[in-house]
Amino acid sequence: MLVKDIMTPDPITIGPNATIFEAEKMLSINKIGRLLIVENEKLIGMLTDGDIISERNLEAPVSEFMSADLIIINENSTVQQAAKKLSENHIGGLPVYNYKDDLVGVVTSEDIVYGYLKDEEEEMEMEKKTITPESSAIYLSMTRSRDYEEYWLKKIEGYGYRGAITQTGASAEKLPIKLRESTTVAAIARGVINENSREKMAVSNAVKDAYSQLDLVNPGLGGGFKIAVVRGDGHISVAIFGKFGHALVDGPEQLTVGTSVI
């Protein structure tokens, strides 16, 4: 992100002979914290509300209070470069120039904070287009540690989804029931669903969808699995990840995904 993307263009200016009263009025009306002082179309200083906050002589010229030792920045500089200049010089704003040395704006510490927040929001929106409830459930089910589970649970919440994770294992006869029971209990405990028959049925159907794929590949086998359930807008996604036991105890890991309308 560049300075020109977050700066305030066409900054408000005032002449050096303007009074403190006039400056305070301009600051108040425009709801800003600084004015650029221009004489003969040349920037000669900057005046902040802090420079005049205790001044009682309202007829005094702003030239007596402005900062003439200006630190400037180019509009094509990065936001990081602007932030560094502000921090190193303990100031709150920088006049912005283009490649023709024309004054084109002013960038403040508030602009930089807003720019970072806006950048994060845009990045989140871009990610949300690719991070769906289904993919979130897959990532969550394939986590290998408790810390990584918590990381993905928080990340899922950041996308506006709700998620839960649990583990279970059973023989072939009991595996479908255990998967459904464990997932439903975890979903209720984490607030993914409410404890009513309609929402519990939605989870059950999603688990059934995922389990049917497992049973198709390895019919009649039990095993141990990690199950993730993620609720998106109007539907539930369940991912089941793990290994079947018995003959395939050392076999490849299995991953299936099921969905259901809620």
PDB file of N, CA and C in Angstrom, residues 5 9 14 36 38 57 65 76 79 108 120 164-165 195 215 217 221 235 254 262:
ATOM      1  N   ASP A   5      -2.524   6.110  -1.520  1.00  0.00           N
ATOM      2  CA  ASP A   5      -3.748   5.339  -1.335  1.00  0.00           C
ATOM      3  C   ASP A   5      -4.482   5.721  -0.057  1.00  0.00           C
ATOM      4  N   PRO A   9      -6.128  14.023   0.111  1.00  0.00           N
ATOM      5  CA  PRO A   9      -5.705  14.879  -1.010  1.00  0.00           C
ATOM      6  C   PRO A   9      -6.198  16.312  -0.819  1.00  0.00           C
ATOM      7  N   ILE A  14      -3.454  27.555   4.827  1.00  0.00           N
ATOM      8  CA  ILE A  14      -3.730  28.878   5.378  1.00  0.00           C
ATOM      9  C   ILE A  14      -2.466  29.729   5.225  1.00  0.00           C
ATOM     10  N   LEU A  36      -1.658  23.277   6.806  1.00  0.00           N
ATOM     11  CA  LEU A  36      -0.416  23.565   6.107  1.00  0.00           C
ATOM     12  C   LEU A  36      -0.352  25.064   5.826  1.00  0.00           C
ATOM     13  N   VAL A  38       0.975  28.084   3.726  1.00  0.00           N
ATOM     14  CA  VAL A  38       1.467  28.315   2.368  1.00  0.00           C
ATOM     15  C   VAL A  38       1.600  29.808   2.111  1.00  0.00           C
ATOM     16  N   ASN A  57      -3.842  34.787  22.913  1.00  0.00           N
ATOM     17  CA  ASN A  57      -3.895  35.922  22.001  1.00  0.00           C
ATOM     18  C   ASN A  57      -4.391  35.443  20.645  1.00  0.00           C
ATOM     19  N   PHE A  65       3.751  30.301  15.482  1.00  0.00           N
ATOM     20  CA  PHE A  65       3.549  29.018  16.169  1.00  0.00           C
ATOM     21  C   PHE A  65       3.768  27.804  15.278  1.00  0.00           C
ATOM     22  N   ASN A  76       4.409   8.148  -3.729  1.00  0.00           N
ATOM     23  CA  ASN A  76       4.662   6.763  -4.112  1.00  0.00           C
ATOM     24  C   ASN A  76       5.496   6.006  -3.082  1.00  0.00           C
ATOM     25  N   VAL A  79       3.446   2.891   2.831  1.00  0.00           N
ATOM     26  CA  VAL A  79       2.872   3.260   4.120  1.00  0.00           C
ATOM     27  C   VAL A  79       3.867   2.965   5.234  1.00  0.00           C
ATOM     28  N   THR A 108      -1.390  11.352   7.813  1.00  0.00           N
ATOM     29  CA  THR A 108      -1.262  11.408   9.267  1.00  0.00           C
ATOM     30  C   THR A 108      -1.161  10.000   9.843  1.00  0.00           C
ATOM     31  N   GLU A 120      -6.320  -4.961   6.017  1.00  0.00           N
ATOM     32  CA  GLU A 120      -6.645  -6.238   6.645  1.00  0.00           C
ATOM     33  C   GLU A 120      -8.060  -6.679   6.290  1.00  0.00           C
ATOM     34  N   ALA A 164     -16.297 -26.515  15.430  1.00  0.00           N
ATOM     35  CA  ALA A 164     -15.998 -27.376  16.569  1.00  0.00           C
ATOM     36  C   ALA A 164     -15.218 -28.571  16.053  1.00  0.00           C
ATOM     37  N   ILE A 165     -14.492 -29.215  16.960  1.00  0.00           N
ATOM     38  CA  ILE A 165     -13.692 -30.381  16.577  1.00  0.00           C
ATOM     39  C   ILE A 165     -13.741 -31.411  17.690  1.00  0.00           C
ATOM     40  N   GLU A 195     -29.512 -26.672  20.602  1.00  0.00           N
ATOM     41  CA  GLU A 195     -29.927 -28.022  20.970  1.00  0.00           C
ATOM     42  C   GLU A 195     -31.405 -28.238  20.636  1.00  0.00           C
ATOM     43  N   ASP A 215     -17.348 -45.428   4.048  1.00  0.00           N
ATOM     44  CA  ASP A 215     -17.804 -46.813   3.988  1.00  0.00           C
ATOM     45  C   ASP A 215     -17.743 -47.362   2.569  1.00  0.00           C
ATOM     46  N   VAL A 217     -15.372 -46.702   0.415  1.00  0.00           N
ATOM     47  CA  VAL A 217     -13.974 -47.041   0.131  1.00  0.00           C
ATOM     48  C   VAL A 217     -13.500 -48.219   0.979  1.00  0.00           C
ATOM     49  N   LEU A 221     -15.218 -51.695   8.121  1.00  0.00           N
ATOM     50  CA  LEU A 221     -14.055 -51.501   8.981  1.00  0.00           C
ATOM     51  C   LEU A 221     -14.297 -50.365   9.975  1.00  0.00           C
ATOM     52  N   HIS A 235     -25.821 -23.568   5.985  1.00  0.00           N
ATOM     53  CA  HIS A 235     -25.511 -24.983   5.882  1.00  0.00           C
ATOM     54  C   HIS A 235     -24.381 -25.389   6.823  1.00  0.00           C
ATOM     55  N   GLN A 254      -7.621 -41.270   5.576  1.00  0.00           N
ATOM     56  CA  GLN A 254      -8.817 -41.019   4.793  1.00  0.00           C
ATOM     57  C   GLN A 254      -9.384 -39.640   5.141  1.00  0.00           C
ATOM     58  N   ILE A 262     -29.131 -26.227   6.819  1.00  0.00           N
ATOM     59  CA  ILE A 262     -29.608 -26.000   8.174  1.00  0.00           C
ATOM     60  C   ILE A 262     -30.520 -24.775   8.220  1.00  0.00           C
TER      61      ILE A 262
END
